[in-house]
CSV table of C-alpha atoms in Angstrom, one decimal:
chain,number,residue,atom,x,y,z
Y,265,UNK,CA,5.0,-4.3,16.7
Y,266,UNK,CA,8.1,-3.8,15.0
Y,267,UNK,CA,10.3,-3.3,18.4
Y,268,UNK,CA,8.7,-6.1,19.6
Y,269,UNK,CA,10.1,-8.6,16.7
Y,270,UNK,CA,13.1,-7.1,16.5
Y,271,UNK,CA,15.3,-9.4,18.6
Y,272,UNK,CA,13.4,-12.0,17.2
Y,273,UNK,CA,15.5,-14.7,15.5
Y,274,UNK,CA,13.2,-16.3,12.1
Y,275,UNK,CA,14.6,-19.6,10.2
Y,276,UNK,CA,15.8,-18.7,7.5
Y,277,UNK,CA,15.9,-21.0,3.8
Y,278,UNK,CA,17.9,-20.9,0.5
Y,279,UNK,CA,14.4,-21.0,-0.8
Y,280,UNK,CA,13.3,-18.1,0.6
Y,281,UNK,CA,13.9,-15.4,-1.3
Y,282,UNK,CA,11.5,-12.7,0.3
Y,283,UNK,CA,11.4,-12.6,4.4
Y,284,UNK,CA,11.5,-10.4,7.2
Y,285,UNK,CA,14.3,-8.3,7.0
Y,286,UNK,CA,13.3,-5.4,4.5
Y,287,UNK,CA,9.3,-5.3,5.7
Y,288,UNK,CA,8.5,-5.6,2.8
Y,289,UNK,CA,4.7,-6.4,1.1
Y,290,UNK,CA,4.8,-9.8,1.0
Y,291,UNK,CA,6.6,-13.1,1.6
Y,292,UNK,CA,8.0,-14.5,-0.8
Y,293,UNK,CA,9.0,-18.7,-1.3
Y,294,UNK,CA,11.0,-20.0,-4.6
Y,295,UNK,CA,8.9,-23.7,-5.3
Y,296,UNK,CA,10.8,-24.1,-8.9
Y,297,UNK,CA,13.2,-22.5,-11.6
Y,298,UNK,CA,9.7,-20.8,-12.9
Y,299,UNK,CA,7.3,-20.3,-9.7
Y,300,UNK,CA,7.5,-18.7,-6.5
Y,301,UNK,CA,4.9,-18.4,-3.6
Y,302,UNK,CA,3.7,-15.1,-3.2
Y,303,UNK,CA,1.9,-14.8,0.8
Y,304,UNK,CA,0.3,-12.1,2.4
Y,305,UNK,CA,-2.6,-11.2,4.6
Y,306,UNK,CA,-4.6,-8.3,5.8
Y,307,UNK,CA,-7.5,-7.2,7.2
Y,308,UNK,CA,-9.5,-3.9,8.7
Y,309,UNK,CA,-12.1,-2.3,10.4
Y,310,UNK,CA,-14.8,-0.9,8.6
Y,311,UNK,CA,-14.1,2.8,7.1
Y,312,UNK,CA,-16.8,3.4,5.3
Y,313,UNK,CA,-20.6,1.9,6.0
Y,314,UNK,CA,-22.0,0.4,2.9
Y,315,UNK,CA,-21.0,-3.0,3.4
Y,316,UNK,CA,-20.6,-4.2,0.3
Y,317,UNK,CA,-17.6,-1.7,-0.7
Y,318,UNK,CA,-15.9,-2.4,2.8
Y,319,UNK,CA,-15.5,-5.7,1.7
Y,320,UNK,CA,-14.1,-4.3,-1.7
Y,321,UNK,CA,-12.0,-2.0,-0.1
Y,322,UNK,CA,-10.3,-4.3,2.5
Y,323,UNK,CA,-10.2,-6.9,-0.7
Y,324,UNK,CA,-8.3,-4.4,-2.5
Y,325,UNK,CA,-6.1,-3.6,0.0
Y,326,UNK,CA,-5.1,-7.4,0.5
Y,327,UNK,CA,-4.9,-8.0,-2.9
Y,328,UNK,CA,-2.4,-5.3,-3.9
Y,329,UNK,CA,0.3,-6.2,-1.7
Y,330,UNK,CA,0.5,-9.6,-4.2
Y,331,UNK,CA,0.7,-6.7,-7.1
Y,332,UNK,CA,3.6,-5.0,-5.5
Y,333,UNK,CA,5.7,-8.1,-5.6
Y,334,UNK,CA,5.4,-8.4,-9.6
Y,335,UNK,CA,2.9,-10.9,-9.3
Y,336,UNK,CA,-0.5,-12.5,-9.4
Y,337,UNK,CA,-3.0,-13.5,-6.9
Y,338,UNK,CA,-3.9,-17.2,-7.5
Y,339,UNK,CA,-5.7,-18.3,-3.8
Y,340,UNK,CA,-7.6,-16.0,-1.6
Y,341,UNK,CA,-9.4,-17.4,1.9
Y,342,UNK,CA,-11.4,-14.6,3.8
Y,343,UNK,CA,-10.4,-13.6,7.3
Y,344,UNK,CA,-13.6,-12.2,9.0
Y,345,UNK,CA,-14.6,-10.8,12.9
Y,346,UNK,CA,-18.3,-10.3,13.7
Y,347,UNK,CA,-20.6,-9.8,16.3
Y,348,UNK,CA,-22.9,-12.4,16.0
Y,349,UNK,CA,-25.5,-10.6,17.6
Y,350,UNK,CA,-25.4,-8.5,14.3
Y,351,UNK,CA,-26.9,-8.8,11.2
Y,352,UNK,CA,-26.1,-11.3,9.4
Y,353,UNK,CA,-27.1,-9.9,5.9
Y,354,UNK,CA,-24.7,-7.2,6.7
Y,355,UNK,CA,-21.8,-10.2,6.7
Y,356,UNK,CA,-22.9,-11.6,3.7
Y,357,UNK,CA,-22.3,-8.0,1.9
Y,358,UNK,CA,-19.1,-7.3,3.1
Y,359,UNK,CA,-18.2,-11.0,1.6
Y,360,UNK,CA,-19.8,-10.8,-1.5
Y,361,UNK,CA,-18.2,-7.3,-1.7
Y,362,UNK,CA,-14.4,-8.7,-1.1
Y,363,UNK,CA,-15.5,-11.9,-3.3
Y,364,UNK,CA,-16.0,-9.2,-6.1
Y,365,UNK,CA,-12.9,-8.0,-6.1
Y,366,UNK,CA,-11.1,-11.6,-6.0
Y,367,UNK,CA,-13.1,-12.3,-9.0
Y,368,UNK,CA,-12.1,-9.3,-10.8
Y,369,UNK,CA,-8.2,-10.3,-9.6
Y,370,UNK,CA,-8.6,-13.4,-11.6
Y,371,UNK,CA,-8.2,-15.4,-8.7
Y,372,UNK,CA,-10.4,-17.8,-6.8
Y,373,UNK,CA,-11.9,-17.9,-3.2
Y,374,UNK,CA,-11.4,-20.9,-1.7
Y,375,UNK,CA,-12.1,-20.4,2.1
Y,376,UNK,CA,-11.5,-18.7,5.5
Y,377,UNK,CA,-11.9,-18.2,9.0
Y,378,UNK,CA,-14.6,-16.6,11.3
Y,379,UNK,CA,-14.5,-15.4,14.7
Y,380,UNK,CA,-17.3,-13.7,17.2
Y,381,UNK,CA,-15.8,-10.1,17.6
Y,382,UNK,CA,-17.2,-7.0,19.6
Y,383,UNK,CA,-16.0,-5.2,16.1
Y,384,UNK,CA,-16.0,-6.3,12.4
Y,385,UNK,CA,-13.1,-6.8,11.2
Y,386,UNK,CA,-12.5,-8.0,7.1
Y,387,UNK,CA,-9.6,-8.7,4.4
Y,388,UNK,CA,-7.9,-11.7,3.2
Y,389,UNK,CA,-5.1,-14.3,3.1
Y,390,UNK,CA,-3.6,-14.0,0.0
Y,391,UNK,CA,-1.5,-16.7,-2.2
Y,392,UNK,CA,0.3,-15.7,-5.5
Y,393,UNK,CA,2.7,-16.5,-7.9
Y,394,UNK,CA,5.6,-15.0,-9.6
Y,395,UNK,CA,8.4,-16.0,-11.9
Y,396,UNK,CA,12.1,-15.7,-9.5
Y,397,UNK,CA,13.8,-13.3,-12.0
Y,398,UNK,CA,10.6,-11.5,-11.9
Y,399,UNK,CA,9.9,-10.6,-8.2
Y,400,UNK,CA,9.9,-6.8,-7.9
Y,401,UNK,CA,10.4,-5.9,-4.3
Y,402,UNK,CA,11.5,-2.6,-2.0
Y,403,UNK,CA,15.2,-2.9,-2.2
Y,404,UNK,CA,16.2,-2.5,-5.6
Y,405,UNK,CA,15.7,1.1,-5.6
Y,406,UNK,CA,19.7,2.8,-7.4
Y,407,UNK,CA,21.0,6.2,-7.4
Y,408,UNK,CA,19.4,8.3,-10.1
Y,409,UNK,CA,16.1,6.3,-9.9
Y,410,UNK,CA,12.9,8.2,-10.4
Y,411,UNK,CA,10.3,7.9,-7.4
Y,412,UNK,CA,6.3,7.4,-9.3
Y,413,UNK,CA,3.3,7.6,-7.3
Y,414,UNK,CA,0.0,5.9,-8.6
Y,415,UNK,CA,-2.4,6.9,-6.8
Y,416,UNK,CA,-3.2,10.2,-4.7
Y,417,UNK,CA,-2.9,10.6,-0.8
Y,418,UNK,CA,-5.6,11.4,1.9
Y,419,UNK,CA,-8.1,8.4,1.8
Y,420,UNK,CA,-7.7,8.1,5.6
Y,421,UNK,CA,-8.5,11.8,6.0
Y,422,UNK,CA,-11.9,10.9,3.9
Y,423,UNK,CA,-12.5,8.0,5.9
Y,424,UNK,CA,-12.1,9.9,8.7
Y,425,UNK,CA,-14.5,12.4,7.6
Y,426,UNK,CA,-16.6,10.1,7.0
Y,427,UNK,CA,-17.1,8.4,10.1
Y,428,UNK,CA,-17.4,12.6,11.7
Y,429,UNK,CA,-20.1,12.1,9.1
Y,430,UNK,CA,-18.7,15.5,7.3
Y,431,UNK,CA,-17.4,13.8,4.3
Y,432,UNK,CA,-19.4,15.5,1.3
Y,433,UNK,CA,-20.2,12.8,-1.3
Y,434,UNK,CA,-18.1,13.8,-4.3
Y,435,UNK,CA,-15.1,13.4,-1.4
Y,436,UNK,CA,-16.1,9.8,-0.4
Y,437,UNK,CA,-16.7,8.5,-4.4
Y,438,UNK,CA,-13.1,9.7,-5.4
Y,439,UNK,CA,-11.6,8.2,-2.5
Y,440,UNK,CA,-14.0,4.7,-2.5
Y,441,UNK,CA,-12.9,5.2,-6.3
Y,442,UNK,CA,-8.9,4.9,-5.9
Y,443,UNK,CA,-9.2,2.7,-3.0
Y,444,UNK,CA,-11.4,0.0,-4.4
Y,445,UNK,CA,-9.1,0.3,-7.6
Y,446,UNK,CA,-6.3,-2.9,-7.8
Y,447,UNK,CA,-3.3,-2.3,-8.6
Y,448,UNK,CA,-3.0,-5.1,-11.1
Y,449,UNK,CA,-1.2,-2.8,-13.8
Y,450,UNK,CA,2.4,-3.5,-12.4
Y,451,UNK,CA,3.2,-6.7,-13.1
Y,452,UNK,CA,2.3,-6.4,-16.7
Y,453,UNK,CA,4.1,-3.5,-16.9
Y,454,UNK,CA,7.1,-4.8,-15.6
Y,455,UNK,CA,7.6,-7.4,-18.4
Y,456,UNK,CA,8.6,-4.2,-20.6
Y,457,UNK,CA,10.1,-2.4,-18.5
Y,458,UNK,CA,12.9,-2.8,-15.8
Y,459,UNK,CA,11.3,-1.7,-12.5
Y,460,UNK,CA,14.1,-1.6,-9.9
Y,461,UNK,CA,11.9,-1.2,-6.8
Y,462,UNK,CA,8.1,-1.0,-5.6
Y,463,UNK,CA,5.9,-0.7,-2.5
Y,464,UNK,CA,2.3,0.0,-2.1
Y,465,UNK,CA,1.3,2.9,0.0
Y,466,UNK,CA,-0.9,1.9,2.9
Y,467,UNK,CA,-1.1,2.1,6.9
Y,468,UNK,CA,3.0,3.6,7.2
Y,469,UNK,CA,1.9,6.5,5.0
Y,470,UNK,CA,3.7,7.4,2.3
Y,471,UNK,CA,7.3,8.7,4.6
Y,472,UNK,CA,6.5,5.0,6.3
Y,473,UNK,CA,7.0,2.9,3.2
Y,474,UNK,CA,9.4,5.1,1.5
Y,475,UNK,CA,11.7,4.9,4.2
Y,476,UNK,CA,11.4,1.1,3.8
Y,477,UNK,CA,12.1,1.3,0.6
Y,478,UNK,CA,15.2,3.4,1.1
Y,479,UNK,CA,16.7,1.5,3.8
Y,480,UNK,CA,16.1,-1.7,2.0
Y,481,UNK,CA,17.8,-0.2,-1.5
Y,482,UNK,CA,20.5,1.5,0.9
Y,483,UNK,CA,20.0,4.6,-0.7
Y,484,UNK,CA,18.9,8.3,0.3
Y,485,UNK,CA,15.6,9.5,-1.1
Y,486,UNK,CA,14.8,13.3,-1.5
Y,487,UNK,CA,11.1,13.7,-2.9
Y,488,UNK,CA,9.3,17.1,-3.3
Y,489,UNK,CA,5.9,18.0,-1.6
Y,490,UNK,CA,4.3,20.2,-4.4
Y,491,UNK,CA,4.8,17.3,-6.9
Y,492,UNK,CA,2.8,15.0,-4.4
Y,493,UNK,CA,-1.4,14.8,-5.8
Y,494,UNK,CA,-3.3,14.6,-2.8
Y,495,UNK,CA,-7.4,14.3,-3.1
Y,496,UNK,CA,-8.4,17.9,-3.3
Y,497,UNK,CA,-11.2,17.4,-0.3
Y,498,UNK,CA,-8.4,15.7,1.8
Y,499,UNK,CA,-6.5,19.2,2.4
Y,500,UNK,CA,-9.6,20.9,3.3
Y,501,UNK,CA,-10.3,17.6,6.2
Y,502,UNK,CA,-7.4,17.8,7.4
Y,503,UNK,CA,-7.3,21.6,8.0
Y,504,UNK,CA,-10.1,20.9,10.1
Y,505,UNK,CA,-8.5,18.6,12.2
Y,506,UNK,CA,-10.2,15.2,10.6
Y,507,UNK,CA,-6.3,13.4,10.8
Y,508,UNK,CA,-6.1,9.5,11.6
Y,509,UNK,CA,-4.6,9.4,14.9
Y,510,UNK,CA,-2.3,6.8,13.2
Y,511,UNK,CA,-0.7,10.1,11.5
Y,512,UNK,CA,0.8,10.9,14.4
Y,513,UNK,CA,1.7,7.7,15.5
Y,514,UNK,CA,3.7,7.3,12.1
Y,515,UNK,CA,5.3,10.7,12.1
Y,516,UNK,CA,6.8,10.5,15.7
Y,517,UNK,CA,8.2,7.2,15.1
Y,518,UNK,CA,9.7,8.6,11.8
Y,519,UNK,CA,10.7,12.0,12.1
Y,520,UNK,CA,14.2,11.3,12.9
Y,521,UNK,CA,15.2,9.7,9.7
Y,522,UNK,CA,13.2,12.4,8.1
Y,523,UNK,CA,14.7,15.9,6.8
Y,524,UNK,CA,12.6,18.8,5.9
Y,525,UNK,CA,14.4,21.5,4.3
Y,526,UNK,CA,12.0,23.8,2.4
Y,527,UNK,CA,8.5,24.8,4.4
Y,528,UNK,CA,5.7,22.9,3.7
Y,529,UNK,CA,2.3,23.9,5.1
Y,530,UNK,CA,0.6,21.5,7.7
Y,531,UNK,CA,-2.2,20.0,6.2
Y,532,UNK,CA,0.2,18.1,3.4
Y,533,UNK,CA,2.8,17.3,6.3
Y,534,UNK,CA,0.8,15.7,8.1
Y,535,UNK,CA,-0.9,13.7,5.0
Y,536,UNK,CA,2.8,12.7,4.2
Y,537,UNK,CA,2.2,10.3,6.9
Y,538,UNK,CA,-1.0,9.5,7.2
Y,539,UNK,CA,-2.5,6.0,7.0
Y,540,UNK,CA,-3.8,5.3,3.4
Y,541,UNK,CA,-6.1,2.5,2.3
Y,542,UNK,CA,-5.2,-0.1,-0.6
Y,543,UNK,CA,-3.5,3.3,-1.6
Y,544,UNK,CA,-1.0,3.6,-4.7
Y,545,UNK,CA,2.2,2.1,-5.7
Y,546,UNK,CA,5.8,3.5,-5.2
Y,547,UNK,CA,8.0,2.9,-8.0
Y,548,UNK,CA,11.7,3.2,-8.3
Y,549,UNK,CA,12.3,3.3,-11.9
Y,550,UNK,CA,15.8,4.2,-14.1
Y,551,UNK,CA,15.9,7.9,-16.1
Y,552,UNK,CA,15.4,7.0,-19.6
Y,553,UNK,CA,12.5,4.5,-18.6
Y,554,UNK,CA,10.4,6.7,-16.4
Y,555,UNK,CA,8.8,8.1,-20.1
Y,556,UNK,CA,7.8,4.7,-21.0
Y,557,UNK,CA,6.6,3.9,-17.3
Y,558,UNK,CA,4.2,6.9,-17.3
Y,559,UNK,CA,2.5,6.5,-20.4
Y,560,UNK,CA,2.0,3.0,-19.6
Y,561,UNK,CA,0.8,3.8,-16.2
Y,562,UNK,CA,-1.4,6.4,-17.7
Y,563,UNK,CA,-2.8,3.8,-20.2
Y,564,UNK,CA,-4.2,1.7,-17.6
Y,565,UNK,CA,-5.8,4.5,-15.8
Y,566,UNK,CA,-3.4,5.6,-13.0
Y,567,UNK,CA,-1.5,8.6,-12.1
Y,568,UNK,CA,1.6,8.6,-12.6
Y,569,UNK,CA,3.0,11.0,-11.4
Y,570,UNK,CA,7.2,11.4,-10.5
Y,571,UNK,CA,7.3,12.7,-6.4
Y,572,UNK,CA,10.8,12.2,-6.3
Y,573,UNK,CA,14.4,11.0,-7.1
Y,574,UNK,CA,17.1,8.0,-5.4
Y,575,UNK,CA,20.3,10.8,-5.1
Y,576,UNK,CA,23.1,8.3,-4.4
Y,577,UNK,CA,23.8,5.2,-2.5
Y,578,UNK,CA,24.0,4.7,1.2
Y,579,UNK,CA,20.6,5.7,3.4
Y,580,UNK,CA,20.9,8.8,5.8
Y,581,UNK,CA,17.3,10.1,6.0
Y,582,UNK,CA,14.9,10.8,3.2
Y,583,UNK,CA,14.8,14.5,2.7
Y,584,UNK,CA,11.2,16.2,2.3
Y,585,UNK,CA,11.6,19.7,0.2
């Protein structure tokens, strides 16, 4: 997708203050010296077969994307693909399951659009705001930043365990658990404490969005595999061979701004890159914050745990150790 848009020219505004260029989460439109128009949308097939927590998940997953902007979702409409030969009961659920989540997000549903698909398909549109000194995006990331991870990797390895139907179930409630979690904490957190950069974690993998993030900041990344949490059942999948497919497709369109130089075993390789789900936040934060930032973090329930560090300006590669 991205080669296709490339040579693509987009209007440009003095008001727009968030576009294209940096891929990052969301869109971003100034309306006035104290708002600005957060917009995003997404939307996925089912990975998991209750229903109701598909919904929640694909809500989540939406939703966060308004989070890693420094805002707050205000307006959410639903986007939806079903057979209509299907149940329709089963529908209802996976709405009621992403209205739940737009509920707990404080914001309101207030719409959407529904098409006859072969597949189902679920997520949102998704409108928020945010102050215009207070947008946090993926390209404000300077040298001597710590990198914080929020959440652990290897949901897509559950989920594809779990469609091999060899996910056992304390695997599939801790990764239903983080991925149906918001990531709501950051924009509160923010109004204490300076966050130069963040990015949620989802279908580019963890190398995927980093690399955005460095290439945005124009900076070079180094973070450290044995600092990374991963979901314990996750290593054990993907020894097996239970990888997305979209692994692959991630790591050999990024392995050539990537440098490993220390050996790292397979499984967590390939789990570097693998798709994740509504997945955690990246956060670029100065040294004599990141104290503050974890125990804040920590306070609302997240990991926070540092993966990495921003070791000077100008982007090469990120280096993997």
């Amino acid at each position: 997708m991205e080669k296709l848009l490339k040579d693509l020219q987009f209007p440009r505004h003095p008001d727009l203050l968030v576009g294209i260029e940096t891929r990052d989460d969301a869109g971003i439109f100034q309306i006035n010296k104290e708002q600005a128009l957060i917009q995003t949308l997404d939307f996925l097939t089912p990975m998991v077969d209750d229903p109701f927590i598909f919904g929640q998940i694909a809500a989540t997953n939406a939703l966060n994307d308004v989070y890693a902007m420094g805002g707050r979702p205000l307006l959410a409409m639903n986007i939806v693909c079903y057979p209509q030969c299907e149940d329709m009961q089963v529908l209802r659920r996976i709405i009621e399951g992403g209205l739940s989540k737009v509920v707990e997000a404080g914001a309101f549903l207030v719409g959407g659009h529904t098409v006859d698909d072969l597949e189902p398909k679920f997520g949102l549109a998704v409108s928020g705001l945010v102050h215009p000194g207070r947008i946090i995006s993926n390209r404000g990331a300077v040298s001597g930043d710590a990198i914080y991870l929020t959440k652990p990797l290897g949901n897509g390895v559950i989920s594809t365990a779990v469609k091999a139907e060899m996910a056992d179930a304390q695997a599939y409630n801790e990764a239903v658990g983080w991925m149906t979690r918001l990531n709501r904490e950051l924009p509160e957190i923010a109004e204490d404490i300076p966050v130069h950069a963040a990015t949620d974690v989802t279908g580019f993998g963890l190398v995927g969005h980093l690399l955005e993030m460095a290439q945005a900041s124009d900076v070079q990344v180094e973070i450290e595999t044995g600092r990374i949490p991963f979901i314990k059942a996750a290593l054990e999948y993907s020894a097996l061979g239970l990888i997305p497919s979209g692994a692959y497709t991630n790591r050999d369109y990024l392995q050539d701004m990537v440098q490993v130089r220390s050996e790292i075993d397979s499984q967590r390789y390939d789990l570097l890159f693998s798709p994740e789900t509504a997945g955690g936040l990246l956060i670029a934060v100065s040294p004599d914050k990141e104290a503050d930032l974890a125990s804040r973090l920590q306070a609302y329930g997240s990991l926070a745990v540092k993966i990495g560090q921003v070791l000077q300006t100008g982007f090469k590669s990120l280096i993997i150790r």
